PDB file of N, CA and C and ligand atoms in Angstrom:
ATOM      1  N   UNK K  21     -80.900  22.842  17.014  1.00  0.00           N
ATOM      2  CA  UNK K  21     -79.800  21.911  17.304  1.00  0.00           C
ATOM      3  C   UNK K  21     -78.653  22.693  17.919  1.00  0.00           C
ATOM      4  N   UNK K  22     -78.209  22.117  19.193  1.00  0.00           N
ATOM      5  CA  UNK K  22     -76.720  23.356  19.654  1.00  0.00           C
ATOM      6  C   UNK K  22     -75.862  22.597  19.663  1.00  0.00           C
ATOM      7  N   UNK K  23     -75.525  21.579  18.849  1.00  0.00           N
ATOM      8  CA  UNK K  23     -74.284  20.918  18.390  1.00  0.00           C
ATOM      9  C   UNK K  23     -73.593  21.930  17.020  1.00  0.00           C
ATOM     10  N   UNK K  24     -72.426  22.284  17.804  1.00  0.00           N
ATOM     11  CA  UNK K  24     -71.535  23.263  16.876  1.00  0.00           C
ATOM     12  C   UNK K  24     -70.393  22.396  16.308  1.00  0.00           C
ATOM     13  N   UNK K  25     -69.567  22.894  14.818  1.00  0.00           N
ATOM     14  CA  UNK K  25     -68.537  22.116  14.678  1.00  0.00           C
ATOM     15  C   UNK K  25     -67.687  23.325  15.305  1.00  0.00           C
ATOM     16  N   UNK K  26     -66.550  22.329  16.172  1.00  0.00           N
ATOM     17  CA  UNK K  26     -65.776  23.266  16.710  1.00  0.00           C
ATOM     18  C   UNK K  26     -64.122  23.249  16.111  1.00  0.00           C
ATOM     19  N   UNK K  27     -64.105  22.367  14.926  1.00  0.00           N
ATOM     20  CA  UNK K  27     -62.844  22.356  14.620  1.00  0.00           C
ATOM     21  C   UNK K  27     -63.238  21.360  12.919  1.00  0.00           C
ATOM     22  N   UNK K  28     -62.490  22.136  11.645  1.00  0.00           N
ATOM     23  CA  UNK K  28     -62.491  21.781  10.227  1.00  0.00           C
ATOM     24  C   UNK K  28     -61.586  21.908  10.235  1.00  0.00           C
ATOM     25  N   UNK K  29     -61.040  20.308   9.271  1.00  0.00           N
ATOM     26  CA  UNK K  29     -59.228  20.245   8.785  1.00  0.00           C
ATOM     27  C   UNK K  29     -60.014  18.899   7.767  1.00  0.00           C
ATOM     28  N   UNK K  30     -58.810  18.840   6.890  1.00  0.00           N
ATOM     29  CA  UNK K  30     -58.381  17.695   6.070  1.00  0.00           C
ATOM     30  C   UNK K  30     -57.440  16.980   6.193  1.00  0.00           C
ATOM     31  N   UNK K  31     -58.304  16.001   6.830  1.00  0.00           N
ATOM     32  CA  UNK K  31     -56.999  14.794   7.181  1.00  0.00           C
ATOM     33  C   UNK K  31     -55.771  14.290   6.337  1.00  0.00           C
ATOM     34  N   UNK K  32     -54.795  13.865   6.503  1.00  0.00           N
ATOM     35  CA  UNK K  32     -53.784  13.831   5.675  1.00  0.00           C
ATOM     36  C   UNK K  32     -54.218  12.554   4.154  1.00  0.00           C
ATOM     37  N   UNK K  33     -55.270  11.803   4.703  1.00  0.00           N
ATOM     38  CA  UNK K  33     -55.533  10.727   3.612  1.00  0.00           C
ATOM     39  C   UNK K  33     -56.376  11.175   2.476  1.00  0.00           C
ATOM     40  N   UNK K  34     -56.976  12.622   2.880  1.00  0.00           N
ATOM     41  CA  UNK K  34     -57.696  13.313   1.905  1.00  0.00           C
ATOM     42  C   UNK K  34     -59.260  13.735   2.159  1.00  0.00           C
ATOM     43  N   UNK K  35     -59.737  12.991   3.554  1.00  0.00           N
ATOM     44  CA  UNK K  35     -60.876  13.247   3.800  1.00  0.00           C
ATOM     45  C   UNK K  35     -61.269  14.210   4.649  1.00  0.00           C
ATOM     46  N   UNK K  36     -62.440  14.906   5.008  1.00  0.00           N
ATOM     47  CA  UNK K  36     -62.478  15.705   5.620  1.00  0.00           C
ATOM     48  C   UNK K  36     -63.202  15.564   6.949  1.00  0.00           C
ATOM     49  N   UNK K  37     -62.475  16.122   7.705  1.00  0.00           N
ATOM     50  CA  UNK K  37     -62.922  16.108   9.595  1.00  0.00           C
ATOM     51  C   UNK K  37     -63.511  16.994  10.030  1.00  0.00           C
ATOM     52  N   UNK K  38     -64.365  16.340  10.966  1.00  0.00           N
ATOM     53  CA  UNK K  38     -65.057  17.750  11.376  1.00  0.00           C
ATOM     54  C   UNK K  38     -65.494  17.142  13.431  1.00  0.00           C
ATOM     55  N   UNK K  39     -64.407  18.192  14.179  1.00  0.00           N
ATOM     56  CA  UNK K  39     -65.169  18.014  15.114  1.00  0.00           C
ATOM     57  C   UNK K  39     -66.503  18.861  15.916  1.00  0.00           C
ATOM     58  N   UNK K  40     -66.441  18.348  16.523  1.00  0.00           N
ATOM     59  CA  UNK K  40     -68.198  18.384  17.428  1.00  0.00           C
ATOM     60  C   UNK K  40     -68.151  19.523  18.593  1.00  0.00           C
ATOM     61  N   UNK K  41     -69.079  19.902  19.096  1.00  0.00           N
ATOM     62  CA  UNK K  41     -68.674  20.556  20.338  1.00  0.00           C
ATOM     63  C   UNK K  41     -69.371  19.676  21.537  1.00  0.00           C
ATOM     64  N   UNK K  42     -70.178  18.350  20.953  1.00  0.00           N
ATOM     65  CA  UNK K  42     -70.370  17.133  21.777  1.00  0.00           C
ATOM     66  C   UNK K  42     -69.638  16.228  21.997  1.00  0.00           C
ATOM     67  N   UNK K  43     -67.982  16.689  21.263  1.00  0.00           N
ATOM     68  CA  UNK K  43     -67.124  15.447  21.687  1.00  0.00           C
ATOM     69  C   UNK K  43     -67.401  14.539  19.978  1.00  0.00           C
ATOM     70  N   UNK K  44     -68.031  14.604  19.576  1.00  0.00           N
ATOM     71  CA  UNK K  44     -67.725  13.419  18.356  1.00  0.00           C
ATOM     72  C   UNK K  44     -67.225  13.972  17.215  1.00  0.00           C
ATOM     73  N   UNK K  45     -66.222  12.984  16.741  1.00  0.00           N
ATOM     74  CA  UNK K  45     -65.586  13.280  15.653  1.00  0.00           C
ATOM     75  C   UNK K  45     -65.782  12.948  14.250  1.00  0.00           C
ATOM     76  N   UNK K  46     -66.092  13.351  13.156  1.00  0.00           N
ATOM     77  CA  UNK K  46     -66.716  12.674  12.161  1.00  0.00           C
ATOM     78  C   UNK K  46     -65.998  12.855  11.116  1.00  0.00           C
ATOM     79  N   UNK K  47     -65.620  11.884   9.971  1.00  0.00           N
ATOM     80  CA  UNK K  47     -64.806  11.535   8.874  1.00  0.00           C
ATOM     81  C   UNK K  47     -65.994  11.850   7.525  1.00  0.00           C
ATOM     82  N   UNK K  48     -65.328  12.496   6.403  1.00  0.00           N
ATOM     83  CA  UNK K  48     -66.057  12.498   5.230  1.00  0.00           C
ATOM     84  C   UNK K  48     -65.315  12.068   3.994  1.00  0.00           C
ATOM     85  N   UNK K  49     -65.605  10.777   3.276  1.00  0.00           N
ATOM     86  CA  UNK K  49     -64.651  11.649   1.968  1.00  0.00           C
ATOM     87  C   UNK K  49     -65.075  12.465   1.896  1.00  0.00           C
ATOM     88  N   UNK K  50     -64.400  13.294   0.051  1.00  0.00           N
ATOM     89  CA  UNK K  50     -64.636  14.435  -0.697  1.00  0.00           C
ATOM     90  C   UNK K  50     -66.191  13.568  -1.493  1.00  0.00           C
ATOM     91  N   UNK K  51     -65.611  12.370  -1.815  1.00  0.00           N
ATOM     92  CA  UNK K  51     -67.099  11.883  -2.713  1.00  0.00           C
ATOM     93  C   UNK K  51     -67.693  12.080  -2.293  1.00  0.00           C
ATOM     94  N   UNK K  52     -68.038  11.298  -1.018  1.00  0.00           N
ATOM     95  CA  UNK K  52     -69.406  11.043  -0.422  1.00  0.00           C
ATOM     96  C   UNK K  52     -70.265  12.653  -0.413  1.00  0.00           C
ATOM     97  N   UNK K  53     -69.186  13.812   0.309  1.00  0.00           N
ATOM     98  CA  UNK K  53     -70.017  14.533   0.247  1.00  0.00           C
ATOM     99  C   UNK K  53     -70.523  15.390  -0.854  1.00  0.00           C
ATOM    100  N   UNK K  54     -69.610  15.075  -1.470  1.00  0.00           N
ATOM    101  CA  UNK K  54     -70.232  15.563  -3.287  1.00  0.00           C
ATOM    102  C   UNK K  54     -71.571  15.118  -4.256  1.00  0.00           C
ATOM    103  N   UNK K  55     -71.371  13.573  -3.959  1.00  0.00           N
ATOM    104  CA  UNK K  55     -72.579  12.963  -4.023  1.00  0.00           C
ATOM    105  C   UNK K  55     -73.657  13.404  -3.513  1.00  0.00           C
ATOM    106  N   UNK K  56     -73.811  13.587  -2.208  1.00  0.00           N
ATOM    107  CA  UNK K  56     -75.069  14.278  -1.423  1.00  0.00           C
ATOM    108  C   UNK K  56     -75.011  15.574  -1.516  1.00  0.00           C
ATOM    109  N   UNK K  57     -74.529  16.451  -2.593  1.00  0.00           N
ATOM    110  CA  UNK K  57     -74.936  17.702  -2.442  1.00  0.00           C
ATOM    111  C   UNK K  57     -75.884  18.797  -2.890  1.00  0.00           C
ATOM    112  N   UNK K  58     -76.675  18.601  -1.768  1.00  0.00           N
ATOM    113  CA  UNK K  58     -77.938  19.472  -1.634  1.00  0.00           C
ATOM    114  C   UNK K  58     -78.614  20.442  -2.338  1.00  0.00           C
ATOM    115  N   UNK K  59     -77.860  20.523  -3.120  1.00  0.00           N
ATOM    116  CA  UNK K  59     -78.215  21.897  -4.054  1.00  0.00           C
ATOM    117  C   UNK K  59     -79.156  21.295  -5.160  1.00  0.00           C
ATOM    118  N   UNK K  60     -80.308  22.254  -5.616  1.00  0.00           N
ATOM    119  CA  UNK K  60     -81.053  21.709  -6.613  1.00  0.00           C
ATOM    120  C   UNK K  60     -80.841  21.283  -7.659  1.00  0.00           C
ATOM    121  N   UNK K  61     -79.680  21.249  -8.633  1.00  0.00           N
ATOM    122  CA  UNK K  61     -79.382  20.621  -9.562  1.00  0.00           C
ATOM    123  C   UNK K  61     -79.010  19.180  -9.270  1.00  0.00           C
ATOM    124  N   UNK K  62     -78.554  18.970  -8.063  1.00  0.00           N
ATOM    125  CA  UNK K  62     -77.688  17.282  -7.933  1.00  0.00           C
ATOM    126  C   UNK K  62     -79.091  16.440  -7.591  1.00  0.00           C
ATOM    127  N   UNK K  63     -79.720  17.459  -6.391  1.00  0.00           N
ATOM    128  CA  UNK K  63     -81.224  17.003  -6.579  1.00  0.00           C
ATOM    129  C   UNK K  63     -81.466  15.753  -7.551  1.00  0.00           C
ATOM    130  N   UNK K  64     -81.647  17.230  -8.434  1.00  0.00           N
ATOM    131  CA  UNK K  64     -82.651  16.783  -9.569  1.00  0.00           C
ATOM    132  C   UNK K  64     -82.027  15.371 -10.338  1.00  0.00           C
ATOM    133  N   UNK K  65     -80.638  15.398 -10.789  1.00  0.00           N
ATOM    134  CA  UNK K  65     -79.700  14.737 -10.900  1.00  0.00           C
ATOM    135  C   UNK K  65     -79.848  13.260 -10.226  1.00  0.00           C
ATOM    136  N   UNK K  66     -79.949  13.141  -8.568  1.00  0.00           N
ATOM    137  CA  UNK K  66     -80.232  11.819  -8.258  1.00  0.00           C
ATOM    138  C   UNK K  66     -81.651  11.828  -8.442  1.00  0.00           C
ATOM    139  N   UNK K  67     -82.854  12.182  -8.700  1.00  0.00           N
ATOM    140  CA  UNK K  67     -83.638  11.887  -8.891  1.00  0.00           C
ATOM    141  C   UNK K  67     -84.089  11.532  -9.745  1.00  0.00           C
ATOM    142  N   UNK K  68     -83.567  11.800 -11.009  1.00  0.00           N
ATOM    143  CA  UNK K  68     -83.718  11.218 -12.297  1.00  0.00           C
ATOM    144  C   UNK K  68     -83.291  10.108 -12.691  1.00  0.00           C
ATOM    145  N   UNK K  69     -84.038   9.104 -13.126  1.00  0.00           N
ATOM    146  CA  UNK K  69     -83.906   7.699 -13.414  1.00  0.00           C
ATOM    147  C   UNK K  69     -82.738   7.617 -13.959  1.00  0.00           C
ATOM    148  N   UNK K  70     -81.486   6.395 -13.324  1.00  0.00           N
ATOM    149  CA  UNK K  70     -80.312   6.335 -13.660  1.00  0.00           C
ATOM    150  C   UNK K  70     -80.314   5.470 -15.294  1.00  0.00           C
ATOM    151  N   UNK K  71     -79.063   5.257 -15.793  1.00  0.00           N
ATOM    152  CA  UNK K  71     -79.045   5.229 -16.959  1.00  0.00           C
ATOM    153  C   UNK K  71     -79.056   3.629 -17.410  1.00  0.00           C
ATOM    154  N   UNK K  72     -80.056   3.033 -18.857  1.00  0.00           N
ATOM    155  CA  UNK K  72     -80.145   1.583 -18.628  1.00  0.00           C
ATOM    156  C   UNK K  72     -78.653   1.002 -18.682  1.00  0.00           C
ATOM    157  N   UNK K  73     -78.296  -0.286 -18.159  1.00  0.00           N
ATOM    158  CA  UNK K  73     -77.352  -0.759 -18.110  1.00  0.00           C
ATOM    159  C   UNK K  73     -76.349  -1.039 -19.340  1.00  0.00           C
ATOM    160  N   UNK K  74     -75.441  -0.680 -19.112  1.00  0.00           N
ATOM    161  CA  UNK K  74     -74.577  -1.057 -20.540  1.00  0.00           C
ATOM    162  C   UNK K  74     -74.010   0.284 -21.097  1.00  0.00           C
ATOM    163  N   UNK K  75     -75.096   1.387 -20.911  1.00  0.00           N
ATOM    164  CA  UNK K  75     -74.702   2.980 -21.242  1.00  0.00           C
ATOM    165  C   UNK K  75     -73.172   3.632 -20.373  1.00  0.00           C
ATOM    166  N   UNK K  76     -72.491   3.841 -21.098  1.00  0.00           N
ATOM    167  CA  UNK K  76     -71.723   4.413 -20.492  1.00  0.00           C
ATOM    168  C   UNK K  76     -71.997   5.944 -19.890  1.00  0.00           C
ATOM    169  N   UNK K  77     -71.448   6.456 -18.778  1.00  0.00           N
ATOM    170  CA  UNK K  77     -71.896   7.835 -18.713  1.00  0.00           C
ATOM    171  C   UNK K  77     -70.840   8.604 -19.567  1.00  0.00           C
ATOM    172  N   UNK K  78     -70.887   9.721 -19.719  1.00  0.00           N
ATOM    173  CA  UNK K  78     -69.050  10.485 -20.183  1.00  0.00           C
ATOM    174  C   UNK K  78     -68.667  11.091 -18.746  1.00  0.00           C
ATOM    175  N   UNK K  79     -67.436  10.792 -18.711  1.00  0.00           N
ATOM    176  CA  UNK K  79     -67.010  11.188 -17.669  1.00  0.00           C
ATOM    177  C   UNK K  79     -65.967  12.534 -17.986  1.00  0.00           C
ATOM    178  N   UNK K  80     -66.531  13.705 -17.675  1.00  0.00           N
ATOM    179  CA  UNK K  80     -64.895  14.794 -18.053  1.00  0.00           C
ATOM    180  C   UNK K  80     -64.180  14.792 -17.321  1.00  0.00           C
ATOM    181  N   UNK K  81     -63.357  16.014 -17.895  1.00  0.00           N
ATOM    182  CA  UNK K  81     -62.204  15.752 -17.658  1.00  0.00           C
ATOM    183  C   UNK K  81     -62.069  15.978 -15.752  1.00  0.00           C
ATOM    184  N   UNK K  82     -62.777  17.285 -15.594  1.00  0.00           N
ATOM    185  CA  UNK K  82     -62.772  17.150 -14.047  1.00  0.00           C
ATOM    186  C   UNK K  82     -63.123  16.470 -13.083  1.00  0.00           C
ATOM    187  N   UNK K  83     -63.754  15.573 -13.350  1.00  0.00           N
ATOM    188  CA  UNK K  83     -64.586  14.317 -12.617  1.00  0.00           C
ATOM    189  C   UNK K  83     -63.517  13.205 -12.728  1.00  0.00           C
ATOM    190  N   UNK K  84     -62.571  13.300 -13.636  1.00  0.00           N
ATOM    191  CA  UNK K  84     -61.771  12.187 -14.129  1.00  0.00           C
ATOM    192  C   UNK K  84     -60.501  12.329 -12.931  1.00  0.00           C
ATOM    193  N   UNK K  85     -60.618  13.677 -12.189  1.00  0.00           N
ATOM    194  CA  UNK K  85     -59.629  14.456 -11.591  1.00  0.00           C
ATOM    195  C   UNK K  85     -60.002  13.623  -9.800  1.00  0.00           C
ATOM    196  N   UNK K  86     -59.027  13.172  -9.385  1.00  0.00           N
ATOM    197  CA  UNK K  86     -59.169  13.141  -7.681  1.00  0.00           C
ATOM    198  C   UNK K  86     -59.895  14.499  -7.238  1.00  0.00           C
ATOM    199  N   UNK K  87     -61.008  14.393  -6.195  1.00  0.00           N
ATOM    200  CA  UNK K  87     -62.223  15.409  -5.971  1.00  0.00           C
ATOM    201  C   UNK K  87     -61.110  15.727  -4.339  1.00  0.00           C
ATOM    202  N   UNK K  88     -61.410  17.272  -4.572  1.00  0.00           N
ATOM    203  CA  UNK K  88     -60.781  17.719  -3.516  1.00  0.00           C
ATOM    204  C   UNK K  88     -61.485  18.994  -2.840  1.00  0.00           C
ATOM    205  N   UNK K  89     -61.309  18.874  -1.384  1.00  0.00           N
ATOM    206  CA  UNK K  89     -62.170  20.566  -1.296  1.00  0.00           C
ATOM    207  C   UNK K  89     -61.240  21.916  -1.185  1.00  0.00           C
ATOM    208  N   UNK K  90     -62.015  22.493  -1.953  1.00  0.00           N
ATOM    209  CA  UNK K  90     -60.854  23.864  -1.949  1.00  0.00           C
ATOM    210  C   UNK K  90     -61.500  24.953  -1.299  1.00  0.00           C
ATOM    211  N   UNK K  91     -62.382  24.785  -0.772  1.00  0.00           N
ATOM    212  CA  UNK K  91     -62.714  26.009  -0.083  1.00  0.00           C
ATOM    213  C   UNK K  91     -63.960  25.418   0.810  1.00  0.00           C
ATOM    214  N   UNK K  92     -63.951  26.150   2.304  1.00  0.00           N
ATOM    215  CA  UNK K  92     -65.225  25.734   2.886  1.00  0.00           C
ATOM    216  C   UNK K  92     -65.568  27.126   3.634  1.00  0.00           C
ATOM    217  N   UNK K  93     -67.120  27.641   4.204  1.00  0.00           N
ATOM    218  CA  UNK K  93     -67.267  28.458   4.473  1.00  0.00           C
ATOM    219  C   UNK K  93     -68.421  28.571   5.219  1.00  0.00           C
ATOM    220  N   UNK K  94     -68.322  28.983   6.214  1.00  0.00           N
ATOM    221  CA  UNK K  94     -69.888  29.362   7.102  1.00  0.00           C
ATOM    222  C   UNK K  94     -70.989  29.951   6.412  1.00  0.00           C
ATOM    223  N   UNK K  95     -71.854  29.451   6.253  1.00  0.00           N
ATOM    224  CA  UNK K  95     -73.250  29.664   6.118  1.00  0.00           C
ATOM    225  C   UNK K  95     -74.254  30.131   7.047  1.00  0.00           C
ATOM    226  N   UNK K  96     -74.421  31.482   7.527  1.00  0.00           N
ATOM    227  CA  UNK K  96     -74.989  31.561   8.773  1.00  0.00           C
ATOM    228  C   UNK K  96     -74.406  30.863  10.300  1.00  0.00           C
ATOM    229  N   UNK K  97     -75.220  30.207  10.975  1.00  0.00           N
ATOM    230  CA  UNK K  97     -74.374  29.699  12.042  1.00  0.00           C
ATOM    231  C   UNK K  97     -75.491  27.955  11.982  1.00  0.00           C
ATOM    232  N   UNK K  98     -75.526  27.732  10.859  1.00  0.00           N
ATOM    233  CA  UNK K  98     -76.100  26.367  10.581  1.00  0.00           C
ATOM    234  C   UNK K  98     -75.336  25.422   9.750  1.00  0.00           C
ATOM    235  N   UNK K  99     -74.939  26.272   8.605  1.00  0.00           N
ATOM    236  CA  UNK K  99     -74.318  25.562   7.696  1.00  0.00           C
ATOM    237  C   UNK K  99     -73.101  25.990   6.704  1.00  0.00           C
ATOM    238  N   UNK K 100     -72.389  25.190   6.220  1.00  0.00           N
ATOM    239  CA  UNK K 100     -71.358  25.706   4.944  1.00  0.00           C
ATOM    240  C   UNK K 100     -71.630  25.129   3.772  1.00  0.00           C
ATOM    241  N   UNK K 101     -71.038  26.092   3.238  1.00  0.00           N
ATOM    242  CA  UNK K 101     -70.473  25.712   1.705  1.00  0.00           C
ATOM    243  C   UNK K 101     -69.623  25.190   1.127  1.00  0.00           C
ATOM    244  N   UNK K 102     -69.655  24.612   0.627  1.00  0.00           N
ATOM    245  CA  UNK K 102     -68.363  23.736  -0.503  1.00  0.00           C
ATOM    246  C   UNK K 102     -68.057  24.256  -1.540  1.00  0.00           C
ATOM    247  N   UNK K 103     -66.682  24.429  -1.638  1.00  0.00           N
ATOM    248  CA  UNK K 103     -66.169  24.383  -3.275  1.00  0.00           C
ATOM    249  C   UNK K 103     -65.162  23.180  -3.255  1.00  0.00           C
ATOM    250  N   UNK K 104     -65.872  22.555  -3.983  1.00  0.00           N
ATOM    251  CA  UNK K 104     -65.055  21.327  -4.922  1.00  0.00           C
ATOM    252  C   UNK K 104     -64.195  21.727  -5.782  1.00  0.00           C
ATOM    253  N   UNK K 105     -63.246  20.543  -5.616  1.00  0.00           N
ATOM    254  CA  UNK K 105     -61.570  21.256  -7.184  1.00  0.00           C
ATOM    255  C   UNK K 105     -63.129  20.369  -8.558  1.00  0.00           C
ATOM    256  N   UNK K 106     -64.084  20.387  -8.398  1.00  0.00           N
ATOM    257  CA  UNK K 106     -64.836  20.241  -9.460  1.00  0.00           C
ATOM    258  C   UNK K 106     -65.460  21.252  -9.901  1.00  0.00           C
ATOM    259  N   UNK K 107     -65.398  22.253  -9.659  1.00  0.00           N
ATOM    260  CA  UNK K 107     -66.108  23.698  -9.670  1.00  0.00           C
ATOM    261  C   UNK K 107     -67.161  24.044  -8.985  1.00  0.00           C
ATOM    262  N   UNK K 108     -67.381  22.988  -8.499  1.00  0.00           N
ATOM    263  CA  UNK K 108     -69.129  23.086  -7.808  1.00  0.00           C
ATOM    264  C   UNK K 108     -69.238  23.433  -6.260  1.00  0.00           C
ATOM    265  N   UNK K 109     -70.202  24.481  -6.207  1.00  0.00           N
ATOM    266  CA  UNK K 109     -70.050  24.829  -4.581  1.00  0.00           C
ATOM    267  C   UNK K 109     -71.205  25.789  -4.467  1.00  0.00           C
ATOM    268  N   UNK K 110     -72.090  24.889  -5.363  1.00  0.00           N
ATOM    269  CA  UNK K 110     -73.588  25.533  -5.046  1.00  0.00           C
ATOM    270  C   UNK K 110     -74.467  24.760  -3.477  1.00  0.00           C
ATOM    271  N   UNK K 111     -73.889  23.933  -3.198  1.00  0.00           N
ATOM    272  CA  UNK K 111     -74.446  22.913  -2.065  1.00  0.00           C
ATOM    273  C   UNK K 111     -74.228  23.681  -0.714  1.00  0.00           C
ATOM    274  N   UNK K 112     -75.575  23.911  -0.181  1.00  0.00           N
ATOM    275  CA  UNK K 112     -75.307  24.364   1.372  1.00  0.00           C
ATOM    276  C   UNK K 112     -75.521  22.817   1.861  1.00  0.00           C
ATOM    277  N   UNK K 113     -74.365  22.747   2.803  1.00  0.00           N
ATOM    278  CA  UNK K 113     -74.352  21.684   3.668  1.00  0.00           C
ATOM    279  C   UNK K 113     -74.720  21.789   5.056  1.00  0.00           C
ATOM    280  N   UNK K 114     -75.998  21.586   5.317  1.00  0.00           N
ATOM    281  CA  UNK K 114     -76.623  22.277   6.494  1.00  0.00           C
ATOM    282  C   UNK K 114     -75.724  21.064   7.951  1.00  0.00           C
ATOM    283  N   UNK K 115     -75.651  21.572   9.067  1.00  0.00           N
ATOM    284  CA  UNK K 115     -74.915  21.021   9.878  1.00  0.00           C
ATOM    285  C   UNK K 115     -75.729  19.941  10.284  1.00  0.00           C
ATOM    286  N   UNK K 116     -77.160  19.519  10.093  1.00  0.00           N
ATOM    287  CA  UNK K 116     -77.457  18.122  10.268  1.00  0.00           C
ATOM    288  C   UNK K 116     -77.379  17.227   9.505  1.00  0.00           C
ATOM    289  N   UNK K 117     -77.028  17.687   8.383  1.00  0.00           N
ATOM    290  CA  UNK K 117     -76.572  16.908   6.421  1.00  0.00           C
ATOM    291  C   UNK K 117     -75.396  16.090   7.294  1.00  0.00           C
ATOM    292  N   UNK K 118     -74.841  17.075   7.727  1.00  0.00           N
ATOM    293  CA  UNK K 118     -73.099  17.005   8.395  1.00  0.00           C
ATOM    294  C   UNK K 118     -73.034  15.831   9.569  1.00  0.00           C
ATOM    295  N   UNK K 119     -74.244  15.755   9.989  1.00  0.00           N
ATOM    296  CA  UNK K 119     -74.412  14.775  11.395  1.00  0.00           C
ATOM    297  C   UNK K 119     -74.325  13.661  10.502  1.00  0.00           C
ATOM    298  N   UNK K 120     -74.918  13.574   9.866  1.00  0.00           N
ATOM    299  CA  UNK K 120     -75.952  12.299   8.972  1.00  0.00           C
ATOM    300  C   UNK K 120     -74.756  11.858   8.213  1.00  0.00           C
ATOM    301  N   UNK K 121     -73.906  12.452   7.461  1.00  0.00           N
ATOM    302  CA  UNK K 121     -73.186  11.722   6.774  1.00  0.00           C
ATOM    303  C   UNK K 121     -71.831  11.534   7.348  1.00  0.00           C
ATOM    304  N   UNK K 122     -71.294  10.707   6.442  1.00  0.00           N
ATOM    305  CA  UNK K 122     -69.691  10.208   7.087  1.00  0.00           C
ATOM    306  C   UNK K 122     -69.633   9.816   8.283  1.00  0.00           C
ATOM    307  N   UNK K 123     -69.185   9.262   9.084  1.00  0.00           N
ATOM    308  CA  UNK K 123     -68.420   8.048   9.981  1.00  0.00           C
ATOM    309  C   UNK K 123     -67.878   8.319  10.815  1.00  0.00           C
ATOM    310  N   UNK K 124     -68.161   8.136  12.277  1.00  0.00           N
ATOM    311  CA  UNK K 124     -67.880   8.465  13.525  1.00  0.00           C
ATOM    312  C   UNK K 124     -66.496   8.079  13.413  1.00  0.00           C
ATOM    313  N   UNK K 125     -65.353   8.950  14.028  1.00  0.00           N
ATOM    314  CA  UNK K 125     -64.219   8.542  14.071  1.00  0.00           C
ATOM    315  C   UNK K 125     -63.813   7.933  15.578  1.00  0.00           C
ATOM    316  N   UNK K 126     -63.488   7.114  15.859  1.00  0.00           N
ATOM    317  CA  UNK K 126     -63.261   6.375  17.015  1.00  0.00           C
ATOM    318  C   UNK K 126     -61.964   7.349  17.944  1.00  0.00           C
ATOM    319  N   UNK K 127     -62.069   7.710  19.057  1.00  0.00           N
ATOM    320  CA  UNK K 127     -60.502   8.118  19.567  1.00  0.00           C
ATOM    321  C   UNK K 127     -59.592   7.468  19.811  1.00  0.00           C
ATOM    322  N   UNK K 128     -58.322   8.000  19.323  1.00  0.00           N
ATOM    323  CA  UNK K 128     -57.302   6.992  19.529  1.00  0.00           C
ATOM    324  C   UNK K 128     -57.271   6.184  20.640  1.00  0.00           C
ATOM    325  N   UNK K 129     -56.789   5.583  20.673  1.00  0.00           N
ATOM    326  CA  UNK K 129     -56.798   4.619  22.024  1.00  0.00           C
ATOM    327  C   UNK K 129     -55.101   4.685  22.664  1.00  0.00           C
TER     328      UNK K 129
HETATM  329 ZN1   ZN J 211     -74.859  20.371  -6.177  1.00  0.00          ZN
END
């Protein structure tokens, strides 16, 4: 794939941007990409039959916390890493994870 990101920031509403070196611009929350993160424990995590209805999950205290990214980092010249203000930043986010998720941002007009 020779689609590069050529520019990472956090938009002022909290989500994270990432442009293209094809011109497209793409929006992430922090959830969304937390949710999808790749690493074998979350894996395993969505793969395991969710909980019967009525169960509460426990939620701690850091999860209870607005999810923020505190650190991002090149991974080779494919992908990065995440650190979440959740502690977690075992997830390589390979740059087609990155295509696939979050929401074409339209250019201003
Ligand atoms: Zn993970």
């Amino acid at each position: 794939m020779g689609v590069q990101p050529t520019e990472l920031k956090l938009s002022e509403d909290g989500r994270l941007k990432i442009a293209w070196s094809d011109g497209q611009v793409r929006l992430f929350t922090i959830r969304q990409l937390r949710d999808h993160c790749p690493c074998a424990t979350c894996r395993e995590k969505r793969d395991a039959p969710s909980p019967p209805p009525g169960q509460l999950n426990v939620i701690s205290m850091a999860e209870a916390q607005p999810l923020r990214i505190t650190g991002m980092k090149p991974v080779g010249n494919y992908a990065y890493g995440i650190d979440f203000s959740d502690g977690h930043n075992t997830g390589i986010y390979t740059l087609e994870l990155l295509r696939e998720l979050g929401e074409e941002a339209l250019p201003p007009t």
